[in-house]
Amino acid sequence: MSIAIELTSTLPEPGAGGAARPVDAVGVGVFADRLDDALPDGVDRAFVEAQEFEGRPGQTCTVPGAGGRVVVLLGLGPEDEVEVRTYRRAAAAFARAAHKQTHLAIDVLGSLPDRLDPAAVAQALAEGVMLGSYRYTALKSDPEPSHIESLTVLGEGDAHTLAAIDRGRAVGEAVRLARDLVNQPGGSLTPAAFAARAQELARLKGFDVEVLDRAAIEREKLGGLLGVNRGSTEEPRFLLLSWDPGGEPRGTVALVGKGITFDSGGLSLKPSDSMVGMKGDMAGAAAVLATFTALDAVQPPVRVRGYLPLTDNMPGGNATRVGDVLRIRNGTTVEVLNTDAEGRLVLADALALASEGEPDAIVDLATLTGACMVALGRKIAGLMGNHDGFVEAVRAAADAEGEPVWPLPLPDEMRKALDSEVADLKNVGNDRYGGALLAGVFLREFVGDGIPWAHLDIAGPAEATEDEPETRKGGTGFGVRTLLRLLSTFTPPDRAAVASRR
Ligand code: BES
Ligand code: MN
Ligand code: ZN
């Protein structure tokens, strides 16, 4: 489904003919502290109060409008607290409230506080409608049809705002793609199917992809990926994505995403209940691929490279045994003492390979540990890294996008918990305490010297367990917007400030 999004300075009259769209739902922004100002003619405060509408952010109230139109009041909270993200959320709530209507118009830019950039808000409106109207219906025999065909943003018709709306649509589409990939079952989104999808998207969206099949993965000595794949009848794939900006690049950023298309745990088999949702263990890879699909629209001033190891983690007869030792791309040997700690094994190869390209920074996204969810809950990603300034840049990008992340430490002292009797490292520690940190400490071993690196453990926020205005139960597309903003605002971090390993 696609939604046409345009910018117009005046709302077409109800029933107007000609080129104007027959708008059938108008969303009107309402500040909680100025409720009366926004009520359309004929709608009185008592009616709205009876609906318990107070103008809280994300709250909506549908009232009859002139000419058979529906008017949806969109709560924005108090005027002096409104932020760009408030508008994204309001637009998403609008799409939810008006999902039975066809042509939507949104009227908020006219009452925008001076401190907010109209273009940034217009982009957020486009994103919000794309996100709020998302549903995963690919496998429903009789899906409830989606009615929304267009959104008209009312505002000055300047080129700047128009371009922002196009960016918003592209970003919204990218997030929806990441959600689709997470929601698609593991038996259907195999590594080969993921790779084929990436090739199709590369052609459509203007980036390059190189697909390594099993033989190429063997040649490239990606021993972590091969070790995790051994128990599966599905072949692994490794994707190398690449995009270059139009102008003079400010540097190169490598994006790494965990792509476990289904995580059974392998021989260290998960209990059945813990396997539910493990089709989404490729959410990191999905976020990176989705980010690439928006690069041409967003035009960040950097070269972007993507590294996606793809396999499922299955307990077949040839599976990696507990105690087996794998040799990672960079030569490091790893004793596998729990085959369910597979993400770090495939990421080790990917981080080592990414490091060989000497990028100015690496970011990885991974649904890596249940421990991160114990620490931070279902909605907040854990953020770790080897460079305080770069970690702060990732935090700031996430914060600006309203994607919650929280810093966690990588204690040098934990490294010794990974000492193995027989290999260079083991893939798990001796107890479960600090499991998210220990996974991060493991990954750090595979980041090249002097390369600024940040790690986002998205085990919690990659999937939602409840509907909200901008997300539905299932895949959220978490990380796509953070990455796009990080790339757009990127300046190469000081390599000398990479924390040395002691
Ligand atoms: N994919 C899981 C982590 C996960 C758990 C993601 C729940 C989303 C929701 C990962 O591969 C895993 O199994 N991690 C183990 C690590 C342990 C064996 C050290 C875990 O968290 O239990
Ligand atoms: Mn696992
Ligand atoms: Zn996993």
XYZ file of C-alpha atoms and ligand atoms in Angstrom:
526
model
C 0.000 0.000 0.000
C 1.242 3.495 -0.704
C -0.119 6.817 0.432
C 0.182 9.946 -1.708
C 1.329 12.857 0.445
C 1.125 16.432 -0.758
C 1.340 19.978 0.528
C -1.401 22.534 -0.139
C -1.990 25.980 1.269
C -5.782 25.790 1.369
C -8.192 23.024 2.211
C -10.389 22.227 -0.795
C -14.064 23.062 -0.181
C -16.236 20.035 0.562
C -17.520 18.640 -2.705
C -15.148 20.829 -4.773
C -14.442 19.361 -8.175
C -11.363 19.801 -10.346
C -7.897 18.671 -9.384
C -8.452 19.024 -5.650
C -8.912 15.792 -3.749
C -12.260 15.215 -2.070
C -10.909 15.361 1.482
C -13.132 13.349 3.811
C -11.253 13.657 7.110
C -9.516 16.717 8.526
C -7.126 16.412 11.471
C -6.893 19.570 13.561
C -4.106 20.103 16.105
C -5.322 20.998 19.595
C -3.124 22.322 22.403
C -4.346 21.079 25.769
C -4.169 24.597 27.205
C -6.046 26.173 24.280
C -8.817 23.700 23.732
C -11.514 26.237 22.882
C -9.511 27.922 20.083
C -9.407 24.773 17.983
C -12.968 23.545 18.163
C -14.656 23.693 14.751
C -17.915 25.649 14.339
C -20.895 23.817 15.748
C -18.829 21.669 18.112
C -19.018 22.834 21.665
C -16.742 22.208 24.547
C -19.310 20.208 26.492
C -19.505 17.642 23.678
C -15.749 17.252 23.497
C -15.470 17.050 27.275
C -18.127 14.368 27.335
C -15.791 12.371 25.060
C -13.090 12.889 27.727
C -10.888 14.652 25.186
C -8.356 16.857 26.974
C -5.831 17.411 24.197
C -3.251 15.024 25.620
C -0.482 14.035 23.164
C -1.689 11.190 20.945
C -5.301 11.584 22.074
C -7.971 11.982 19.372
C -11.629 12.943 19.290
C -13.730 12.478 16.164
C -16.490 15.041 15.621
C -18.803 15.743 12.688
C -17.619 18.514 10.357
C -19.135 20.536 7.555
C -20.211 18.877 4.297
C -20.164 15.325 5.602
C -16.511 15.524 6.517
C -15.119 14.038 9.667
C -13.016 16.287 11.890
C -10.492 14.602 14.139
C -9.167 16.672 17.016
C -5.519 15.768 17.554
C -4.193 16.308 21.071
C -0.770 17.957 21.229
C -0.423 18.603 24.981
C 0.416 22.072 26.332
C 1.716 24.447 23.649
C 5.014 25.210 25.405
C 5.858 21.492 25.663
C 5.076 20.438 22.087
C 7.977 18.882 20.165
C 8.486 17.551 16.631
C 7.805 14.016 17.876
C 4.448 15.152 19.296
C 3.368 15.867 15.724
C 4.592 12.476 14.485
C 2.529 10.839 17.177
C -0.528 13.009 16.474
C -0.376 12.173 12.750
C -0.095 8.466 13.588
C -3.091 8.724 15.911
C -4.964 10.549 13.131
C -4.301 7.713 10.691
C -5.609 5.254 13.281
C -8.735 7.292 14.062
C -9.523 7.998 10.390
C -8.642 4.574 8.977
C -12.090 4.236 7.398
C -11.667 7.512 5.474
C -9.857 7.805 2.141
C -8.442 11.307 1.708
C -7.017 12.909 4.840
C -5.901 16.472 5.426
C -3.965 17.646 8.449
C -4.103 21.194 9.737
C -1.361 21.860 12.275
C 1.381 23.891 10.601
C -0.670 27.096 10.851
C -0.523 27.044 14.655
C 3.083 25.874 14.985
C 5.104 27.531 17.789
C 7.929 29.679 16.335
C 10.620 27.554 17.988
C 9.757 24.529 15.792
C 10.955 24.087 12.196
C 7.924 23.679 9.881
C 9.878 21.381 7.546
C 10.881 19.059 10.389
C 7.265 18.938 11.536
C 6.009 18.295 7.984
C 8.445 15.383 7.719
C 7.178 14.041 11.051
C 3.566 14.303 9.835
C 4.349 12.240 6.748
C 6.209 9.678 8.853
C 3.414 9.561 11.404
C 0.695 8.780 8.877
C 2.847 6.057 7.306
C 3.571 4.524 10.713
C 0.085 4.842 12.172
C -1.568 3.194 9.173
C 0.820 0.218 9.139
C -0.558 -3.284 9.432
C 0.923 -6.641 8.497
C -1.724 -8.265 6.340
C 0.379 -10.291 3.874
C -0.819 -13.617 5.291
C -4.459 -12.773 6.041
C -6.967 -14.388 3.669
C -9.474 -11.650 4.253
C -7.659 -8.556 5.485
C -9.650 -5.550 6.551
C -9.016 -3.230 3.600
C -6.870 -0.185 4.168
C -8.738 2.893 3.003
C -6.292 5.785 3.351
C -5.066 6.874 -0.091
C -3.779 10.369 0.469
C -2.688 12.912 3.030
C -2.801 16.620 2.336
C -0.593 18.664 4.648
C -1.943 22.194 4.952
C 0.853 24.755 4.946
C 2.962 27.161 2.903
C 3.689 25.386 -0.361
C 7.441 26.010 -0.291
C 10.002 23.665 -1.826
C 11.782 23.182 1.484
C 8.700 21.782 3.216
C 7.770 19.744 0.160
C 11.181 18.068 0.151
C 10.783 17.342 3.861
C 7.487 15.596 3.178
C 9.163 13.420 0.542
C 11.850 12.504 3.047
C 9.183 11.693 5.625
C 7.411 9.375 3.223
C 10.674 7.585 2.388
C 11.577 7.230 6.066
C 8.073 5.974 6.867
C 8.271 3.455 4.037
C 11.645 2.257 5.298
C 10.332 1.704 8.826
C 7.359 -0.186 7.399
C 9.717 -2.397 5.405
C 11.699 -3.247 8.549
C 8.422 -4.144 10.294
C 7.350 -6.376 7.399
C 10.655 -8.230 7.491
C 10.418 -8.784 11.256
C 6.803 -9.930 11.005
C 7.443 -12.351 8.152
C 7.750 -15.938 9.474
C 11.179 -17.531 9.705
C 10.218 -20.403 7.436
C 9.403 -17.984 4.652
C 11.999 -15.243 5.167
C 14.965 -17.578 4.856
C 18.477 -16.146 4.373
C 18.134 -16.694 0.598
C 14.724 -14.986 0.545
C 16.091 -12.054 2.579
C 18.970 -11.722 0.108
C 16.627 -11.819 -2.892
C 14.496 -9.127 -1.291
C 17.586 -6.989 -0.710
C 18.587 -7.334 -4.378
C 15.138 -6.266 -5.519
C 15.188 -3.266 -3.148
C 18.693 -2.300 -4.232
C 17.491 -1.961 -7.831
C 14.422 0.038 -6.802
C 16.032 2.311 -4.225
C 19.461 3.041 -5.681
C 22.056 1.244 -3.567
C 24.389 -1.670 -4.276
C 24.267 -5.138 -2.800
C 26.655 -8.035 -3.097
C 25.379 -11.427 -1.929
C 27.826 -14.020 -0.622
C 26.482 -17.576 -0.833
C 27.803 -20.488 1.223
C 30.827 -21.069 -1.001
C 31.769 -17.383 -0.888
C 31.236 -17.315 2.881
C 33.650 -20.250 3.174
C 36.195 -18.500 0.958
C 35.903 -15.390 3.120
C 36.480 -17.488 6.251
C 33.346 -16.314 8.059
C 33.643 -19.128 10.589
C 31.138 -17.721 13.086
C 28.373 -17.566 10.509
C 29.228 -21.040 9.185
C 29.268 -22.469 12.702
C 25.827 -21.098 13.542
C 24.477 -22.313 10.184
C 25.674 -25.918 10.571
C 22.471 -27.191 12.186
C 20.260 -25.802 9.431
C 19.111 -27.106 6.077
C 18.896 -23.483 4.863
C 22.032 -21.983 3.333
C 23.490 -18.862 4.952
C 23.983 -15.591 3.119
C 26.171 -12.580 3.844
C 25.096 -9.242 2.358
C 27.444 -6.363 1.596
C 25.486 -3.158 1.053
C 26.937 0.036 -0.285
C 25.751 3.572 -0.974
C 27.678 6.731 -1.879
C 26.401 10.298 -1.503
C 26.118 12.771 -4.350
C 28.483 15.413 -2.940
C 31.839 15.266 -1.194
C 31.550 12.560 1.537
C 32.283 13.470 5.139
C 33.457 9.931 5.801
C 32.360 6.302 5.830
C 29.998 4.654 8.301
C 29.630 0.878 8.527
C 26.296 -0.536 9.691
C 26.179 -4.101 10.987
C 22.915 -5.961 11.671
C 22.264 -9.326 13.322
C 20.350 -11.444 10.811
C 19.216 -14.620 12.560
C 16.096 -15.441 10.545
C 14.934 -17.825 13.288
C 16.618 -18.562 16.601
C 15.695 -21.967 18.052
C 18.787 -21.792 20.253
C 20.458 -24.612 18.323
C 21.481 -27.646 20.422
C 21.207 -25.377 23.483
C 17.543 -25.435 22.506
C 15.223 -22.750 23.817
C 12.083 -23.778 25.665
C 9.083 -23.493 23.344
C 7.700 -20.298 24.883
C 11.052 -18.548 24.473
C 11.090 -19.378 20.757
C 7.943 -17.361 20.145
C 9.054 -14.146 18.493
C 12.412 -15.561 17.372
C 11.410 -15.024 13.731
C 12.290 -11.439 14.622
C 15.896 -12.197 15.519
C 16.912 -10.511 12.264
C 15.520 -7.123 13.318
C 19.009 -5.600 13.308
C 19.617 -6.718 9.709
C 16.122 -5.538 8.775
C 16.796 -2.084 10.243
C 20.065 -1.776 8.325
C 18.539 -2.912 5.019
C 15.590 -0.585 5.548
C 17.961 2.300 6.272
C 19.639 1.723 2.903
C 16.282 1.973 1.121
C 15.886 5.568 2.383
C 19.430 6.821 1.715
C 18.723 8.174 -1.759
C 15.788 10.196 -0.398
C 17.556 11.397 2.753
C 20.995 11.994 1.133
C 23.230 11.889 4.223
C 26.705 13.301 3.466
C 28.536 10.013 4.106
C 29.448 6.758 2.398
C 27.435 3.974 3.987
C 28.411 0.308 4.050
C 26.243 -2.503 5.387
C 27.300 -5.939 6.658
C 24.511 -8.450 7.216
C 25.195 -12.040 8.308
C 22.081 -14.148 7.654
C 21.290 -17.628 8.912
C 18.823 -19.393 11.120
C 20.037 -21.120 14.296
C 18.788 -24.702 14.188
C 19.583 -27.944 16.038
C 20.036 -30.285 13.033
C 22.217 -33.396 13.102
C 25.280 -31.505 11.925
C 24.793 -28.602 14.347
C 27.704 -27.046 16.179
C 28.165 -29.014 19.369
C 28.631 -27.478 22.778
C 32.399 -27.266 23.184
C 33.163 -26.922 19.470
C 35.605 -24.175 18.536
C 34.980 -21.780 15.640
C 37.539 -19.590 13.905
C 36.201 -16.088 13.262
C 37.140 -13.990 10.196
C 39.950 -12.200 12.064
C 41.534 -15.483 13.198
C 40.206 -15.413 16.766
C 39.075 -18.843 17.975
C 35.861 -19.105 20.011
C 34.713 -22.027 22.141
C 30.930 -22.331 21.838
C 29.646 -23.226 25.294
C 26.066 -22.198 24.550
C 24.804 -22.414 20.973
C 22.004 -19.979 21.886
C 24.580 -17.192 22.197
C 24.766 -17.240 18.384
C 24.268 -13.564 17.607
C 27.714 -12.587 18.857
C 29.276 -15.328 16.678
C 27.824 -14.024 13.423
C 28.402 -10.413 14.488
C 32.037 -11.211 15.241
C 32.611 -12.065 11.566
C 30.660 -9.022 10.432
C 32.478 -6.597 12.759
C 35.840 -7.999 11.694
C 34.941 -7.673 8.019
C 33.532 -4.171 8.508
C 36.746 -3.164 10.305
C 38.853 -4.234 7.311
C 37.166 -1.448 5.327
C 38.639 1.077 7.832
C 35.391 3.043 8.250
C 35.245 6.205 10.348
C 32.764 4.491 12.641
C 30.794 1.261 13.044
C 27.309 0.860 14.495
C 25.785 -2.546 15.071
C 22.155 -3.349 15.844
C 21.238 -6.698 17.314
C 18.450 -8.460 19.175
C 21.282 -9.797 21.253
C 20.329 -10.589 24.834
C 17.318 -11.290 26.996
C 19.477 -9.787 29.735
C 19.175 -6.369 28.103
C 15.407 -6.648 28.495
C 15.843 -7.599 32.153
C 17.952 -4.457 32.574
C 15.968 -1.930 30.549
C 12.538 -3.424 29.854
C 10.757 -3.972 26.568
C 11.005 -0.508 25.090
C 14.528 0.769 25.702
C 17.581 -0.340 23.752
C 20.930 -0.806 25.461
C 23.700 1.395 24.038
C 27.353 0.469 24.439
C 30.574 1.340 22.659
C 34.281 2.086 22.740
C 34.141 5.858 22.181
C 32.252 8.220 24.506
C 31.781 10.912 21.850
C 30.418 8.543 19.246
C 28.158 6.784 21.745
C 26.832 10.223 22.674
C 26.175 10.972 18.977
C 24.114 7.779 18.698
C 22.267 8.654 21.890
C 21.497 12.143 20.612
C 20.231 10.799 17.266
C 17.996 8.266 19.011
C 16.727 10.899 21.397
C 15.866 13.294 18.579
C 13.872 10.511 16.898
C 12.082 9.455 20.067
C 13.615 5.977 19.912
C 14.555 5.313 23.542
C 18.097 4.088 24.254
C 20.081 4.051 27.475
C 23.847 3.741 27.960
C 25.302 0.618 29.530
C 28.989 0.149 30.457
C 31.518 -2.238 28.918
C 33.600 -3.052 31.998
C 37.165 -4.075 31.017
C 37.142 -6.203 34.117
C 34.478 -8.485 32.571
C 36.744 -9.562 29.718
C 38.356 -12.288 31.822
C 34.963 -13.990 32.193
C 35.346 -14.891 28.502
C 38.715 -16.637 28.930
C 38.540 -20.178 27.534
C 40.605 -23.214 28.519
C 41.003 -24.308 24.914
C 40.427 -21.296 22.636
C 41.041 -17.534 22.598
C 37.557 -16.806 23.928
C 34.393 -18.557 24.971
C 31.043 -17.239 23.808
C 29.363 -17.066 27.252
C 30.403 -16.329 30.816
C 29.880 -18.448 33.910
C 26.641 -16.851 35.104
C 23.884 -14.714 33.667
C 24.617 -11.495 35.559
C 25.416 -8.525 33.336
C 24.647 -10.608 30.245
C 24.064 -7.596 27.997
C 27.399 -6.073 29.010
C 29.290 -9.334 28.568
C 27.874 -9.713 25.051
C 29.102 -6.186 24.321
C 32.525 -6.976 25.785
C 32.658 -10.025 23.482
C 31.770 -7.959 20.394
C 34.413 -5.343 21.216
C 37.094 -7.990 20.650
C 36.247 -7.990 16.930
C 36.246 -4.242 16.304
C 39.472 -3.139 14.641
C 41.918 -1.052 16.703
C 41.159 2.648 16.684
C 37.726 2.325 15.075
C 34.927 4.131 16.949
C 32.090 1.657 17.499
C 28.632 1.692 19.037
C 26.434 -1.311 19.793
C 22.653 -1.170 20.171
C 21.056 -4.185 21.859
C 17.496 -3.927 20.511
C 16.154 -7.224 21.928
C 13.371 -5.305 23.696
C 12.217 -2.504 21.407
C 12.468 -4.415 18.083
C 9.100 -5.937 18.862
C 6.033 -4.404 20.504
C 3.615 -6.311 22.697
C 0.871 -3.688 22.545
C -0.572 -1.272 19.988
C 0.396 2.393 20.253
C -0.260 5.266 17.841
C 3.006 4.799 15.941
C 3.529 1.042 16.380
C 1.481 -2.127 16.332
C 2.027 -5.435 18.033
C 4.935 -7.094 16.289
C 7.926 -5.593 14.507
C 8.521 -1.896 15.220
C 11.311 -0.992 12.799
C 13.267 0.330 15.772
C 16.598 1.876 14.834
C 15.872 2.916 11.245
C 15.175 6.535 12.149
C 18.075 6.681 14.598
C 20.475 5.418 11.929
C 19.201 7.833 9.297
C 19.598 10.778 11.667
C 23.008 9.613 12.812
C 24.176 9.419 9.188
C 22.666 12.814 8.349
C 24.473 14.526 11.230
C 27.683 12.490 11.082
C 31.118 13.938 11.668
C 34.034 11.511 11.984
C 34.798 10.872 15.674
C 38.370 11.346 16.879
C 40.067 7.965 16.476
C 42.497 8.831 19.269
C 39.556 8.854 21.689
C 38.725 5.179 21.175
C 38.957 3.541 24.608
C 41.880 1.166 24.707
C 41.327 -2.375 25.951
C 43.233 -3.144 29.101
N 17.994 -13.782 20.197
C 18.322 -14.031 21.554
C 18.085 -12.811 22.449
C 16.653 -12.375 22.610
C 15.893 -12.834 23.668
C 16.093 -11.471 21.740
C 14.582 -12.428 23.821
C 14.784 -11.053 21.878
C 14.022 -11.531 22.914
C 19.788 -14.421 21.672
O 20.326 -15.110 20.597
C 19.913 -15.323 22.850
O 19.392 -16.392 22.794
N 20.605 -14.858 23.870
C 20.803 -15.619 25.047
C 22.243 -15.449 25.468
C 22.677 -16.382 26.556
C 22.686 -17.808 26.060
C 24.066 -15.968 27.006
C 19.858 -15.090 26.112
O 19.599 -13.889 26.147
O 19.367 -15.904 26.891
Mn 20.034 -17.200 20.726
Zn 19.446 -14.791 18.800
